Short mmCIF file of C-alpha atoms in Angstrom, two decimals:
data_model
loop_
_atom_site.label_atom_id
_atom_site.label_comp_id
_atom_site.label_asym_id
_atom_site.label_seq_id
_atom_site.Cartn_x
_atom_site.Cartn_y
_atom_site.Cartn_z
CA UNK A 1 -31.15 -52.70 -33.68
CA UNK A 2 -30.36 -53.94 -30.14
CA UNK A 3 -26.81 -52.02 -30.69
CA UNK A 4 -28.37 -48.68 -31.32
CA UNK A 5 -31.22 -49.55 -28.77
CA UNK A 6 -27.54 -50.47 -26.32
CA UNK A 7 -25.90 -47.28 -27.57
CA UNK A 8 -28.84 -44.66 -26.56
CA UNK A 9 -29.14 -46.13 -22.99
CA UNK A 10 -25.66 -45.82 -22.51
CA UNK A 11 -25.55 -42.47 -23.83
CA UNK A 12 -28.71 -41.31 -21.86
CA UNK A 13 -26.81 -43.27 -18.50
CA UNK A 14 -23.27 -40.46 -19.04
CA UNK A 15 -25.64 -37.61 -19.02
CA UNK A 16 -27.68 -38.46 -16.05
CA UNK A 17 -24.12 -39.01 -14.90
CA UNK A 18 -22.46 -35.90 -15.58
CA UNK A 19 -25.78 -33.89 -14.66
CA UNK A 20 -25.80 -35.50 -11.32
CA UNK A 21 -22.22 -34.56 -11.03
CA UNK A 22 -22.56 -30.86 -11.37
CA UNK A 23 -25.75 -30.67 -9.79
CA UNK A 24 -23.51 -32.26 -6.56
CA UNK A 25 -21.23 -29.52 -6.55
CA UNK A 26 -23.42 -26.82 -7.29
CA UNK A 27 -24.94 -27.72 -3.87
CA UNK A 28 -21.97 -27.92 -1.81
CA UNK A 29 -20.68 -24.75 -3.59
CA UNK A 30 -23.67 -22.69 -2.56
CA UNK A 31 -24.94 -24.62 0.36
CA UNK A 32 -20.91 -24.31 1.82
CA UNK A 33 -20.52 -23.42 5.15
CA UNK A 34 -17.99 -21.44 5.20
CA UNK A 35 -15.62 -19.85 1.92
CA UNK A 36 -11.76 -18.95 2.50
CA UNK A 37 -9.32 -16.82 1.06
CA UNK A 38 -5.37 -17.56 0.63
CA UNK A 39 -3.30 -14.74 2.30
CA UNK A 40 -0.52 -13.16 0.30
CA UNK A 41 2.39 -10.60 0.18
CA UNK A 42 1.00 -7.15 -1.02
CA UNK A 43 1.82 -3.73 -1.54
CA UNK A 44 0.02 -0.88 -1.40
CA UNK A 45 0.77 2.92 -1.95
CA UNK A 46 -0.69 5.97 -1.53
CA UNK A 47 -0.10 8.74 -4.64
CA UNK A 48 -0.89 11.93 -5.74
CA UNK A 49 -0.76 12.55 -9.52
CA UNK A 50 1.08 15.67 -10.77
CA UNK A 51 2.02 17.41 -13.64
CA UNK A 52 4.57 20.26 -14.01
CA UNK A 53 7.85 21.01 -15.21
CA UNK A 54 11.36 20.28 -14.20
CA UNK A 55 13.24 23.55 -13.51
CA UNK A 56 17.40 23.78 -12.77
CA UNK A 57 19.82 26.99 -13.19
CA UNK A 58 20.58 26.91 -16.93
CA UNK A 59 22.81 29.16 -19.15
CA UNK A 60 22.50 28.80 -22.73
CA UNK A 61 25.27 29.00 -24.41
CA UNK A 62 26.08 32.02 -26.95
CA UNK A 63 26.33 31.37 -30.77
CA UNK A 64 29.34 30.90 -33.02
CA UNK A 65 30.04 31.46 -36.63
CA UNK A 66 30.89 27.72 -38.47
CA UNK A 67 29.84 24.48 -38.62
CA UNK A 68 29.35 23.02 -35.01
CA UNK A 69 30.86 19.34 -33.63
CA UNK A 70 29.72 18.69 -30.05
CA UNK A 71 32.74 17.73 -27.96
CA UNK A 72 31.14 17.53 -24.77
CA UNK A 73 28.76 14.02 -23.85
CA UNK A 74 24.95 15.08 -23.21
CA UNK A 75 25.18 14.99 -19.19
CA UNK A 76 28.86 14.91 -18.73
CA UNK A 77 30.24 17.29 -15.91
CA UNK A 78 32.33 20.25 -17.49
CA UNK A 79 34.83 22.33 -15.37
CA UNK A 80 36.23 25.85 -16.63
CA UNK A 81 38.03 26.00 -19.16
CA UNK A 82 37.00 22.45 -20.62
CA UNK A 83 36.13 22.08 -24.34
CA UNK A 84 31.97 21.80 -24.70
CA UNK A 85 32.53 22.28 -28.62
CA UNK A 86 34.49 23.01 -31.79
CA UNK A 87 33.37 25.38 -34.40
CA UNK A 88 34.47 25.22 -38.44
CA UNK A 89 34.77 27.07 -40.71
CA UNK A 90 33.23 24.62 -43.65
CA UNK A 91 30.95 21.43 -43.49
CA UNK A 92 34.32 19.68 -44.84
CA UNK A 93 36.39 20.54 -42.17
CA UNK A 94 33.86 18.65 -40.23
CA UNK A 95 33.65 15.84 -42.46
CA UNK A 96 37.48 15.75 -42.24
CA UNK A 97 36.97 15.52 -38.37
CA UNK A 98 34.88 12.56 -38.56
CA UNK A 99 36.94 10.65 -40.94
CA UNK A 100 39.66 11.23 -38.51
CA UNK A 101 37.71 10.19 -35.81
CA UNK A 102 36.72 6.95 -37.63
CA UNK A 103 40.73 6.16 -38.43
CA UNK A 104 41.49 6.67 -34.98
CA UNK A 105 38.93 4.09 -33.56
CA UNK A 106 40.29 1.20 -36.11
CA UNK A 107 43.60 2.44 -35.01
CA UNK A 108 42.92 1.43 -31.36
CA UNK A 109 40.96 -1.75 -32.56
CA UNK A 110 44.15 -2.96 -35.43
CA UNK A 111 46.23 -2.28 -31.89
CA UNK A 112 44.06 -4.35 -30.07
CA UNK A 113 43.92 -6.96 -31.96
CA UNK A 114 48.16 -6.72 -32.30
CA UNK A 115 48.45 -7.34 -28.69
CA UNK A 116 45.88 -10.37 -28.50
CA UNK A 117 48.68 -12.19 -30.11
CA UNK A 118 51.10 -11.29 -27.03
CA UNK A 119 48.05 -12.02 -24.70
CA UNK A 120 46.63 -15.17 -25.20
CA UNK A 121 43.40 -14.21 -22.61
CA UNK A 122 42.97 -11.04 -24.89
CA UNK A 123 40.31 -12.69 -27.07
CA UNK A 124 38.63 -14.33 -24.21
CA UNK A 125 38.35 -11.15 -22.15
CA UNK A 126 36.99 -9.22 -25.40
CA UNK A 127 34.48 -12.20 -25.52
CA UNK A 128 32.99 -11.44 -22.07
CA UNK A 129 33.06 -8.00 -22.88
CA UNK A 130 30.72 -8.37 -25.92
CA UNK A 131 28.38 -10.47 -24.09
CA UNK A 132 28.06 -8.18 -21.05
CA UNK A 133 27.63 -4.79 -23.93
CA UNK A 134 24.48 -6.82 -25.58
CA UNK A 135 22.95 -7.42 -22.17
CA UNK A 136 23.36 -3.18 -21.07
CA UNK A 137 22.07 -2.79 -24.96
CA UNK A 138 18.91 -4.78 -23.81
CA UNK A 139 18.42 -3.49 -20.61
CA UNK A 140 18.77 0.30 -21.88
CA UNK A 141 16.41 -0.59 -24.91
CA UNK A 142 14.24 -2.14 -22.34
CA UNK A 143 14.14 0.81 -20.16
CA UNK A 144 13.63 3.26 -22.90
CA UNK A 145 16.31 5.16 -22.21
CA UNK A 146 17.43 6.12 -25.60
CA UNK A 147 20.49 7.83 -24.99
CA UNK A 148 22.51 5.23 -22.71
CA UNK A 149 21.68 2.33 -25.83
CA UNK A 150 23.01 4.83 -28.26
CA UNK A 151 26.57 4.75 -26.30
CA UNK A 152 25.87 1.20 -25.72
CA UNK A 153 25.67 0.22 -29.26
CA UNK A 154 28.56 2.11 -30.30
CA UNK A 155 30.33 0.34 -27.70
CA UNK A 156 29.33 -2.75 -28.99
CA UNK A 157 30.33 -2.45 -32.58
CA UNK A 158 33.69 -1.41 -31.73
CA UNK A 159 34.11 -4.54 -29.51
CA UNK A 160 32.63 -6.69 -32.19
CA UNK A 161 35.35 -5.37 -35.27
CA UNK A 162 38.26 -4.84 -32.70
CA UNK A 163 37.01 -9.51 -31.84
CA UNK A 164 37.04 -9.45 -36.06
CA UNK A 165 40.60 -7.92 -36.54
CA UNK A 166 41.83 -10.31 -34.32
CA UNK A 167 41.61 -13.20 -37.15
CA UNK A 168 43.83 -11.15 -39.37
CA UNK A 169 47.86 -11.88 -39.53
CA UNK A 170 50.47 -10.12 -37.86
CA UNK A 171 51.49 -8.65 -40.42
CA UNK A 172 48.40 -7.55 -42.28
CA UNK A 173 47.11 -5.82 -38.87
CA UNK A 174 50.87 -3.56 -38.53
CA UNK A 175 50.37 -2.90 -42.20
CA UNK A 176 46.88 -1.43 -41.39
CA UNK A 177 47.78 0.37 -38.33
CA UNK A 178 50.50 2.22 -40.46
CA UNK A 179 48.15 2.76 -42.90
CA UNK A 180 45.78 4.34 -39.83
CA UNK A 181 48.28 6.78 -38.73
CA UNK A 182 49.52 8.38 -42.17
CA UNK A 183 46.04 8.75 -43.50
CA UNK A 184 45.43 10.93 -39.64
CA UNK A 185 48.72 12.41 -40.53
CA UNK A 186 47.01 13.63 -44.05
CA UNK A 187 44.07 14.36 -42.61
CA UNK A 188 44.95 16.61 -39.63
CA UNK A 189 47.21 18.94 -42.17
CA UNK A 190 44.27 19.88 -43.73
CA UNK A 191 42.61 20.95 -40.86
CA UNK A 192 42.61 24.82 -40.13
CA UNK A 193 40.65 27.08 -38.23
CA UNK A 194 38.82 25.58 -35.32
CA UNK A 195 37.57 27.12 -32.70
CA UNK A 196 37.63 25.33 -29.17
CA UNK A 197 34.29 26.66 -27.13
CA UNK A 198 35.25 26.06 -23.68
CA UNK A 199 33.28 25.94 -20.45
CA UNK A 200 33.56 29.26 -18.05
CA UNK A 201 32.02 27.86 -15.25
CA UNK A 202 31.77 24.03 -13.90
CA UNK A 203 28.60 22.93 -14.60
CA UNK A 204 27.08 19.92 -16.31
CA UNK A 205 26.40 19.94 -19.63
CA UNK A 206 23.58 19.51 -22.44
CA UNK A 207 23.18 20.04 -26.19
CA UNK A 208 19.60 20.17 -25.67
CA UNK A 209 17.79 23.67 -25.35
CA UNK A 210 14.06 23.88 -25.17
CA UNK A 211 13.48 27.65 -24.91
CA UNK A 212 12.45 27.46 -21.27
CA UNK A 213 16.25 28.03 -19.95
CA UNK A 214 14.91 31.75 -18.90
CA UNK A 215 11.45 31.30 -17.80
CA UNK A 216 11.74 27.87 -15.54
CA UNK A 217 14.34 29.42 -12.97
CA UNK A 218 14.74 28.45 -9.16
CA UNK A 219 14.33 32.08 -8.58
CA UNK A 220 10.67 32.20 -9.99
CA UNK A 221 9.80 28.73 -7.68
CA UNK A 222 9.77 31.78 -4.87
CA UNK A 223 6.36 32.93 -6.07
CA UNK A 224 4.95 29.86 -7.96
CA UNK A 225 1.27 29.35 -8.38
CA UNK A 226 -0.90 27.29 -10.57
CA UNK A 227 -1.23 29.69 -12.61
CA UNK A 228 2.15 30.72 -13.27
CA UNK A 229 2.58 26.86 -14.65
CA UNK A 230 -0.39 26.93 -17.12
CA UNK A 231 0.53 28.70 -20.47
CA UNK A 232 3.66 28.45 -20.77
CA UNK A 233 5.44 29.18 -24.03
CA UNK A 234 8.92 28.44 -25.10
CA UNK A 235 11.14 31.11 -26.02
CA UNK A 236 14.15 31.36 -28.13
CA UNK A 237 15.54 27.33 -28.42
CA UNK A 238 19.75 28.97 -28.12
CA UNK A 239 22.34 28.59 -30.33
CA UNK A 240 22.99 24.96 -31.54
CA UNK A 241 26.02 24.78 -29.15
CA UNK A 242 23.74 24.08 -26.04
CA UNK A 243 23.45 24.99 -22.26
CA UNK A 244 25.28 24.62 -18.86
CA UNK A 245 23.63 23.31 -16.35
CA UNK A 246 25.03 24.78 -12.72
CA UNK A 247 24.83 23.12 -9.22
CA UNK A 248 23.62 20.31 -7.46
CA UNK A 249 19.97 20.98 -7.03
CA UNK A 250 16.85 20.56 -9.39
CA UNK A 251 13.54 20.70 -8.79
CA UNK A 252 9.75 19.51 -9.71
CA UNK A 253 7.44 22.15 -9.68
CA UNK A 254 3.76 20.92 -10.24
CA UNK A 255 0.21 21.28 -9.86
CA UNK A 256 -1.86 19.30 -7.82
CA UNK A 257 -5.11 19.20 -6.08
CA UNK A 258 -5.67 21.44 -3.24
CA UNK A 259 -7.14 18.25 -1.50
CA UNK A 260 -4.38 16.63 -2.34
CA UNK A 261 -2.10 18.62 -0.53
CA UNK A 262 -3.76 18.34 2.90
CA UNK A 263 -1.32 15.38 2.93
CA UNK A 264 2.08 17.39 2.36
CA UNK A 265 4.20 19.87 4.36
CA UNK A 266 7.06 21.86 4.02
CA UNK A 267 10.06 19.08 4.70
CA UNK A 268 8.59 15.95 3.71
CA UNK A 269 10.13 13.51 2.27
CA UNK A 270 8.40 12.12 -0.70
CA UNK A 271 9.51 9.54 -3.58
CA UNK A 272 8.84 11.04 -7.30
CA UNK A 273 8.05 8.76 -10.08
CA UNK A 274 8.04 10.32 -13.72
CA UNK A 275 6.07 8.79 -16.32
CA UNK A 276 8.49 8.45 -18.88
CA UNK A 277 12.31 9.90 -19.67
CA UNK A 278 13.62 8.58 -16.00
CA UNK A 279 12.59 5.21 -14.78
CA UNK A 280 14.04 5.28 -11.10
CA UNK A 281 12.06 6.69 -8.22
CA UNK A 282 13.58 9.17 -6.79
CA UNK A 283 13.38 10.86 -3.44
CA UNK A 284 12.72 14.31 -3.20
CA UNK A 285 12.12 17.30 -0.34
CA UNK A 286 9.11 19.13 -0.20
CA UNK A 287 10.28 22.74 -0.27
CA UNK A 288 7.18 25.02 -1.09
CA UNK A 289 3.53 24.39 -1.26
CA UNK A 290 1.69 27.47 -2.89
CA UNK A 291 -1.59 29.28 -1.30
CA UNK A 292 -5.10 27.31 -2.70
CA UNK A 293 -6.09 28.74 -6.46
CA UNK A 294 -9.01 27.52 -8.47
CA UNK A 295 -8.84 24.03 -5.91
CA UNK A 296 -5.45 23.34 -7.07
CA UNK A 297 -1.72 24.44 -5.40
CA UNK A 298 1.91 24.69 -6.75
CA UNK A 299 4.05 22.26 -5.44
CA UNK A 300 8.00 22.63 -5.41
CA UNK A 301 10.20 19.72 -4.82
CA UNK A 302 13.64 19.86 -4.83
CA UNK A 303 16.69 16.82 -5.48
CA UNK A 304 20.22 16.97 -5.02
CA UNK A 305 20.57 13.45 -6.85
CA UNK A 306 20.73 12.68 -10.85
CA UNK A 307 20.75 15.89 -12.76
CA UNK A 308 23.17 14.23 -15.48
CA UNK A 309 20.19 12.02 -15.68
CA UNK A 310 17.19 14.55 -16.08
CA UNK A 311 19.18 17.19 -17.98
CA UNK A 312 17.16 16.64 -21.35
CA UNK A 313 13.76 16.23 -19.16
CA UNK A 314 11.30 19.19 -18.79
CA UNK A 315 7.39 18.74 -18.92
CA UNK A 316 6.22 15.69 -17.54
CA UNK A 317 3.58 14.12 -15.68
CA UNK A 318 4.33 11.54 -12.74
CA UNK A 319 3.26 10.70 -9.50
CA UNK A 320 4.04 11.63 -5.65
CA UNK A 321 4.35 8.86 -3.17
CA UNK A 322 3.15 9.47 -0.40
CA UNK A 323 3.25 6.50 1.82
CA UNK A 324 4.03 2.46 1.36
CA UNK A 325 2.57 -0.31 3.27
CA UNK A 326 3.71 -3.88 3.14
CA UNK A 327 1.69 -7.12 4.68
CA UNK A 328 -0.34 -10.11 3.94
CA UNK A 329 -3.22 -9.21 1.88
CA UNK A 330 -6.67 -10.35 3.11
CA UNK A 331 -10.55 -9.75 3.00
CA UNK A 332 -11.47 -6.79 5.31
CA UNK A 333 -14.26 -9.64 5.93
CA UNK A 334 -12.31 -12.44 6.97
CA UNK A 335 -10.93 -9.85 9.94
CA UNK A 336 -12.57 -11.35 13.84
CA UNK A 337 -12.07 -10.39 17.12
CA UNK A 338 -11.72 -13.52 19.53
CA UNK A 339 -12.69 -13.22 23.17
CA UNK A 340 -9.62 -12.22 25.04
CA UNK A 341 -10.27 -8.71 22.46
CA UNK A 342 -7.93 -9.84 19.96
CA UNK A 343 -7.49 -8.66 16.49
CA UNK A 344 -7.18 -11.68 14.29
CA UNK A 345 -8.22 -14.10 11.36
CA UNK A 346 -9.33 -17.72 11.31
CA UNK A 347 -7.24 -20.11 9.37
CA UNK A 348 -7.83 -23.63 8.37
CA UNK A 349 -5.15 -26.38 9.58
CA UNK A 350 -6.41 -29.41 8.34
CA UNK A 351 -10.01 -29.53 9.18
CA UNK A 352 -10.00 -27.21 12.06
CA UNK A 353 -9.99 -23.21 12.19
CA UNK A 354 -7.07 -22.20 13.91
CA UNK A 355 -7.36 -17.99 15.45
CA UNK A 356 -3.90 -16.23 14.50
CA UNK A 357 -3.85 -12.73 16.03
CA UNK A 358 -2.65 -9.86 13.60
CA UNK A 359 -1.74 -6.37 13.37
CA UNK A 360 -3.97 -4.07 10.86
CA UNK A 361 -1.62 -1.75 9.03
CA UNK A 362 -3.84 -0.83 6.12
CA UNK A 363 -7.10 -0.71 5.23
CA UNK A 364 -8.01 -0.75 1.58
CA UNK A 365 -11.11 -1.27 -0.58
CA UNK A 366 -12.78 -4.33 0.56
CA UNK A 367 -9.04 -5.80 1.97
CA UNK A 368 -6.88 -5.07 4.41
CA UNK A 369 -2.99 -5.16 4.79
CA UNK A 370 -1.86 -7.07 8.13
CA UNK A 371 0.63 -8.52 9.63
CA UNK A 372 1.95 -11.46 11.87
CA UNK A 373 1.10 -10.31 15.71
CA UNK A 374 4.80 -10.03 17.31
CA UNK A 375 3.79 -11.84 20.49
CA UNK A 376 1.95 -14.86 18.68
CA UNK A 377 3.84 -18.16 18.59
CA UNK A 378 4.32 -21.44 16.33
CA UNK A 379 1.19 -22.32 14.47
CA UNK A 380 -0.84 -19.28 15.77
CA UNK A 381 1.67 -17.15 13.60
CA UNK A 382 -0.25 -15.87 10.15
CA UNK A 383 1.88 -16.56 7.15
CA UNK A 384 2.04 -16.20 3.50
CA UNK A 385 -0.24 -18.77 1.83
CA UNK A 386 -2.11 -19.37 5.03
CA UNK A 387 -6.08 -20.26 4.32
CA UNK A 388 -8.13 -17.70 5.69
CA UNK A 389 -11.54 -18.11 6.66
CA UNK A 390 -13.59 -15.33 5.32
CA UNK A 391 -17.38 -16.42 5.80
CA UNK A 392 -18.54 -19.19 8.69
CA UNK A 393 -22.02 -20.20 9.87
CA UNK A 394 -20.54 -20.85 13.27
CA UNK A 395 -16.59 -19.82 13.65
CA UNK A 396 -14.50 -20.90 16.85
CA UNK A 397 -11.01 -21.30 17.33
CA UNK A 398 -10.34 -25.67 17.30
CA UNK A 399 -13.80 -25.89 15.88
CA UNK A 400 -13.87 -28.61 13.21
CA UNK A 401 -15.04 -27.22 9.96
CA UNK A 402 -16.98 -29.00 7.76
#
């Protein structure tokens, strides 16, 4: 009985305890004198969403009779007289192609793997190799961008059998590379009329047509206007063979909000980020800036950088960056103005607030984006991770805060 009795009054003793506890800092959290705020690194931009199509000078190529094989890598830069494509006369002529194709690439891995044994560092170098193709597989896979990890991945699996050949005897791997070249031999005598489709003008190339080749020209950008962006309908997707792309230039034409626009001219430079298809921002010229129609303008970009990279891209939304600013990130709040009719915070070193003078280079929504004043010195320079005071019954600088 005198246990239990023992028990209770402890009991009853922890929670008057731990009551009394909180209660205590409940009252020095709201009865505080003064609250701070740690100062960071921050960025902060100012966009302008768009939306709008990417436009280039595009040929689509003309059809041919037969069964198609693409020669030519999506992106890769043609010049005249270079072969985009092959055209067959039957599906097994193509099949025929491929097997060839697929006897020549364990003929270059069977050869690889014949001069490891006349290179001792051969198998270590092919090592490295395979490690650095899964980390571009990640990366691409990472990035979304489809394409490169296809290329990637094919890259990697003929690393990975030429590493596998390479446990094989000498013997066994000349016996297959003989093998290799007579069944190529067979092969290529069975092959008969192909027809090379070669490049007339230098130009980059694409096997992908969306039926827009003809109505997204630079020639219409002349006379854009909102308008002329809404509606649009595809026409005629080509011939299977694909399109030429032709000079340097391409170019974002979108529509944005008349207010918007207040904030561009003609010249500009301003940094384009697409939603999806091309990760990389990319800096582009403002070259035309439509009259006002319904609130909203055309706006023409142009970019002299990455067309391999944007052939396949067309309608997309993204955003125009206007402007960057970089600083310490504070309260708007904690901002004071000391006698001498300096612009600065208050900063706690030790016990005492300290004044370090800054420089306001942005002001955001309820913070501000400042920087170290050039002329201040030692411990009256503001730095990342410096305590700022934000709220103070009384605030001086060397005044001992309690």
């Amino acid at each position: 009985m005198k246990s239990s009795l023992a028990f209770r009054l402890l009991f009853i003793a922890l929670l008057a305890a731990v009551l009394l506890y909180f209660a205590v800092q409940g009252y020095h959290y709201f009865s505080s004198p003064f609250s701070t705020s740690v100062a960071y690194q921050s960025v902060t931009e100012e966009t302008i969403p768009a939306t709008g199509y990417l436009v280039r000078s595009e040929e689509v190529l003309p059809h041919v009779d037969g069964t198609l094989r693409h020669v030519a890598a999506e992106g890769a830069k043609i010049g005249v007289g270079q072969t985009i494509a092959q055209s067959y006369r039957s599906a097994g002529a193509l099949d025929t192609v491929t097997k060839i194709e697929a006897l020549e690439l364990q003929k270059q891995q069977l050869e690889f793997a014949l001069s490891s044994y006349l290179d001792s560092d051969a198998a270590l170098k092919l090592d490295s190799s395979i490690t650095t193709s899964v980390l571009e597989l990640q990366q691409s896979l990472a990035g979304g961008d489809y394409t490169v990890a296809q290329e990637d991945l094919s890259a990697l699996k003929g690393a990975i059998l030429k590493r596998d050949y390479s446990f094989s005897s000498q013997e066994e791997i000349l016996a297959g590379i003989e093998d290799a070249k007579e069944q190529i031999r067979q092969l290529r005598g069975t092959l008969s009329g192909a027809q090379d489709i070669t490049a007339q003008r230098t130009g980059i190339y694409s096997y992908h047509c969306d039926g827009y080749e003809d109505l997204l020209t630079p020639d219409m950008l002349q006379g854009v206007m909102p308008s002329s962006l809404k509606g649009l309908s595809p026409g005629d997707t080509g011939s299977g063979i694909g399109k030429m792309i032709y000079g340097e230039t391409w170019y974002f034409a979108a529509t944005i909000a008349q207010s918007d626009a207040q904030r561009l001219h003609t010249g500009q430079t301003v940094t384009l980020r697409l939603s999806k298809g091309f990760t990389q921002d990319v800096d582009t010229t403002v070259e035309r800036i439509s009259a006002e129609e319904n609130g909203q303008v055309a706006v023409v970009l142009s970019c002299r950088k990455y067309l391999s990279e944007v052939s396949q891209l067309r309608q997309l939304s993204g955003e125009l960056v206007i402007d960057s600013y970089y600083g310490l990130r504070i309260p708007s709040s904690a901002l004071r103005v000391d006698g001498d009719g300096r612009t600065g915070v208050y900063c706690m070193i030790g016990q005492e607030a300290c004044f370090k003078p800054c420089i306001v280079d942005y002001q955001g929504n309820n913070y501000s984006l400042v920087k170290a004043d050039p002329l201040a010195e030692g411990t009256d320079i503001l730095r990342h991770g410096d305590e700022v005071i934000v709220t103070a019954s009384t605030l001086s600088d060397g005044v001992l805060m309690r």
